């Protein structure tokens, strides 16, 4: 790239805001970023207006870091706008990459969500049954708010994405790798996921031995976590089905991987892969003699399968969402 | 871009009557990458093959799609044709338009439409197929047979006669197995030893058989053609090269007559230095470490009497277990069976009365080489019994114990009736409590009819209880043929316990990587078509290790297993099918899930690289590891995800 300073933009769509903090988590390296780049747009930190962006020439921004999924019309509009104005679009964090926690809303739809949030909820009193409407007439005139969608989409289901930085939030070392590559102009091929190919297990501190699981346990049900692979202790750990690069910090804290790194290379569906693996080794010791009931019982011990296997990836999975019947 | 030829088969009228084959060929010719498409009456015939071969040359094809019957039928044929035609056979893709189109659908238009779609999918996959090479594995021309009952003996002799070296490993000090414990054998009443011992001698003298008794297999590694096996030779405390089998040590032993005689099912006593029976092979003494005073306490009076008695000086208390490693090409497992522990049948009184015994114990009582030298007596008094009652299916065909039939119980009891009449005369009362009499083998029904004429009381039913009294025992049985409840008073009860897997079979099957069926016996690869094969290529099973059976069936299966093994041993190299699993080292982290799910022991963790390997000789290409791999590091060659998704995309 030229000697001229790079132009960055950051945006926050359907997400918790943790990704914004993650940017600051690169600590003093933020100063290098500031030295190398001007930030043209960062609603959470600086006062810019959408019209400032609209006024830019197309492809004026060098790199846009976009976090959050797309769940309303505003997010969709800005995604399109930033795509047009940016040379490089980076899906930043699980929500943008695979749908993230907001993506679990694909188990319901607008109607269902409004029902829970505005009607059927112990802490709500709403005798008129008011729900947000994209447009409402008041005496001063028309008021509009963004439209809430039935579906949560990932960023690349909405606009073309050049690079992906998975993680909830993306690990700082990967952010640094990405930013350094951009500054040095050494970007990998378009479409790359900026993370290693290997799964979390590669970085996990626990010893692996025999993957023969006799029963599923939740972490609180384990009296003392032994110094060996959590999966082998019956704790569902998505490590082997999840792209690494994070350094397995959850495992350092004796907590299982919940899968924020997204699927491993070429995997179609992270959750399905993990389910398939687990089904292959759960109860394998007695698989020839186990009765249907015994198998059912073992499976019943998996509490909240969707939240376990698709915590961060429902919108980008093969199933994508629950089919809502009218 | 690949140059693909599509060949649409009529299969006579099998396909052509329901699928418009000309239209399918016409359609195929317009697909991307297809440079030639043609239909023909019988593509599997010689002229059909020639059409394919000629077209490969003429149109310079490098991919072939044959739309015909199921790949199970002729995939092989077409691969060979393509190879003859000069292209890599793995560039052949079969579309099944017979079983899946013409045979499955009534409507000609619909069947034709489906055939076109399937051909389109195959063409798309064909463009992504890779050329693969078959790797080769050299074969070690030696075999291992584990267990030397009649099954192992027969297998070993057959392979040895074929000219290959056989290691025969037996965990007891002698070969012979259960058959050596039997007196006569049904239905012909040959004396068991008379037909068994010549075979045992043959084993001993065969130049191609290396016998390893009192030994156990502890580890098996490698794959078909090249197994590395560790065998533990237990210390015998007798030098086999020196011992001449004179029995002097066994009589001299200080505790002679005080050690339970295991060969005689503890009905008699022996010494700590022992030879199980007079025809044992090898005819060598063994010193029982659990009882020998020297071995237990380091001291035997003022010096071990066996050592004093042994003229050639064969006894050596300093011996230790020894481990040897064998390299073999194939393995036959013939480890036999156990009887269900009769103590588990509490209601039948085995633990409460000495006069309740098992059939195998009765065999030893009947045998002239047994503890009573052939006198059938009550163990409580040593008197001849005046009445004997057999209880069949003790634990067999029982939902709460063993669900299966032991397949030898009925016949062995009929045999015993015959022998008891011989030994005890016509006056002794004989009762049989049975569920069904299963006399299914050749000559068995005839034998049964003979016994029915021998004055036996048959009760059809299962005794609820055997009650023990000071003088005799009584049995309560509801006879289902007369619908009456009987109380049978009898002096001796003979239980026919279920046949069960060897006690160590779980651990043992793990060592070999073999699967077991629900009953715990070793699992065959197919119950009808591959009864001697296991899921591990190159390991075969024979005899009761696979499931209960009589001697005739055991020997038949043992010879079968031997010929399956010899089919490997006669080859110098084995070709490995390349359609197997493949691991991407860039992705695999060695989590080990694949290792657990592989039924063929083909997946192992490489300790150096930390990732999972595929043994090309063992992998059967079943795909279990591929779906199980959580990291998606495993793919099936030429059934890759990309290829399959391309096919699905074409179809939907
Ligand atoms: C009471 C009774 C009467 C019978 N009468 C008849 C009859 O009249 N006619 C008939 O046809 N059948 C009869 N049978 C059936 C007959 O016993 C079997 O068919 C036959 O013995 C099966 O032979 P096998 O070699 O498979 O097993 P086995 O005879 O059990 O031999 C297995 C051998 O393997 C060895 N072994 C086991 N585990 C290991 C290991 N881990 N490593 C090394 N070696 C090992 C054992 O020590 C043994 O020597 C009778 C059975 C019973 C119980």
PDB file of N, CA and C in Angstrom, chain B residues 139-141 162 164 330 563-574:
ATOM      1  N   UNK B 139       3.312 -59.740   2.020  1.00  0.00           N
ATOM      2  CA  UNK B 139       2.679 -60.660   2.964  1.00  0.00           C
ATOM      3  C   UNK B 139       3.728 -61.511   3.677  1.00  0.00           C
ATOM      4  N   UNK B 140       3.614 -61.598   4.997  1.00  0.00           N
ATOM      5  CA  UNK B 140       4.427 -62.539   5.754  1.00  0.00           C
ATOM      6  C   UNK B 140       3.749 -63.905   5.643  1.00  0.00           C
ATOM      7  N   UNK B 141       4.499 -64.907   5.164  1.00  0.00           N
ATOM      8  CA  UNK B 141       3.852 -66.192   4.864  1.00  0.00           C
ATOM      9  C   UNK B 141       3.781 -67.098   6.085  1.00  0.00           C
ATOM     10  N   UNK B 162      -0.805 -76.928   3.924  1.00  0.00           N
ATOM     11  CA  UNK B 162      -0.695 -76.093   2.724  1.00  0.00           C
ATOM     12  C   UNK B 162       0.734 -75.592   2.532  1.00  0.00           C
ATOM     13  N   UNK B 164       2.563 -73.701   4.920  1.00  0.00           N
ATOM     14  CA  UNK B 164       2.934 -72.470   5.621  1.00  0.00           C
ATOM     15  C   UNK B 164       3.228 -72.742   7.086  1.00  0.00           C
ATOM     16  N   UNK B 330      -1.562 -63.751   8.902  1.00  0.00           N
ATOM     17  CA  UNK B 330      -2.976 -63.847   9.277  1.00  0.00           C
ATOM     18  C   UNK B 330      -3.098 -64.500  10.652  1.00  0.00           C
ATOM     19  N   UNK B 563      -8.719 -72.146   5.157  1.00  0.00           N
ATOM     20  CA  UNK B 563      -8.592 -71.865   3.731  1.00  0.00           C
ATOM     21  C   UNK B 563      -8.735 -70.372   3.465  1.00  0.00           C
ATOM     22  N   UNK B 564      -9.523 -69.675   4.294  1.00  0.00           N
ATOM     23  CA  UNK B 564      -9.578 -68.208   4.160  1.00  0.00           C
ATOM     24  C   UNK B 564      -8.198 -67.616   4.454  1.00  0.00           C
ATOM     25  N   UNK B 565      -7.544 -68.157   5.474  1.00  0.00           N
ATOM     26  CA  UNK B 565      -6.221 -67.651   5.844  1.00  0.00           C
ATOM     27  C   UNK B 565      -5.206 -67.971   4.746  1.00  0.00           C
ATOM     28  N   UNK B 566      -5.311 -69.196   4.212  1.00  0.00           N
ATOM     29  CA  UNK B 566      -4.342 -69.591   3.188  1.00  0.00           C
ATOM     30  C   UNK B 566      -4.478 -68.734   1.937  1.00  0.00           C
ATOM     31  N   UNK B 567      -5.694 -68.254   1.674  1.00  0.00           N
ATOM     32  CA  UNK B 567      -5.893 -67.401   0.498  1.00  0.00           C
ATOM     33  C   UNK B 567      -5.026 -66.141   0.606  1.00  0.00           C
ATOM     34  N   UNK B 568      -4.767 -65.720   1.819  1.00  0.00           N
ATOM     35  CA  UNK B 568      -3.881 -64.562   2.018  1.00  0.00           C
ATOM     36  C   UNK B 568      -2.420 -65.010   1.938  1.00  0.00           C
ATOM     37  N   UNK B 569      -2.139 -66.143   2.610  1.00  0.00           N
ATOM     38  CA  UNK B 569      -0.741 -66.582   2.719  1.00  0.00           C
ATOM     39  C   UNK B 569      -0.145 -66.953   1.358  1.00  0.00           C
ATOM     40  N   UNK B 570      -0.976 -67.386   0.410  1.00  0.00           N
ATOM     41  CA  UNK B 570      -0.436 -67.782  -0.897  1.00  0.00           C
ATOM     42  C   UNK B 570      -0.016 -66.576  -1.724  1.00  0.00           C
ATOM     43  N   UNK B 571      -0.439 -65.395  -1.319  1.00  0.00           N
ATOM     44  CA  UNK B 571      -0.089 -64.209  -2.110  1.00  0.00           C
ATOM     45  C   UNK B 571       1.238 -63.622  -1.613  1.00  0.00           C
ATOM     46  N   UNK B 572       1.973 -63.021  -2.556  1.00  0.00           N
ATOM     47  CA  UNK B 572       3.198 -62.334  -2.160  1.00  0.00           C
ATOM     48  C   UNK B 572       2.902 -60.912  -1.719  1.00  0.00           C
ATOM     49  N   UNK B 573       1.897 -60.346  -2.372  1.00  0.00           N
ATOM     50  CA  UNK B 573       1.527 -58.968  -2.034  1.00  0.00           C
ATOM     51  C   UNK B 573       0.014 -58.864  -1.999  1.00  0.00           C
ATOM     52  N   UNK B 574      -0.473 -57.983  -1.163  1.00  0.00           N
ATOM     53  CA  UNK B 574      -1.908 -57.714  -1.155  1.00  0.00           C
ATOM     54  C   UNK B 574      -2.136 -56.342  -1.749  1.00  0.00           C
TER      55      UNK B 574
END
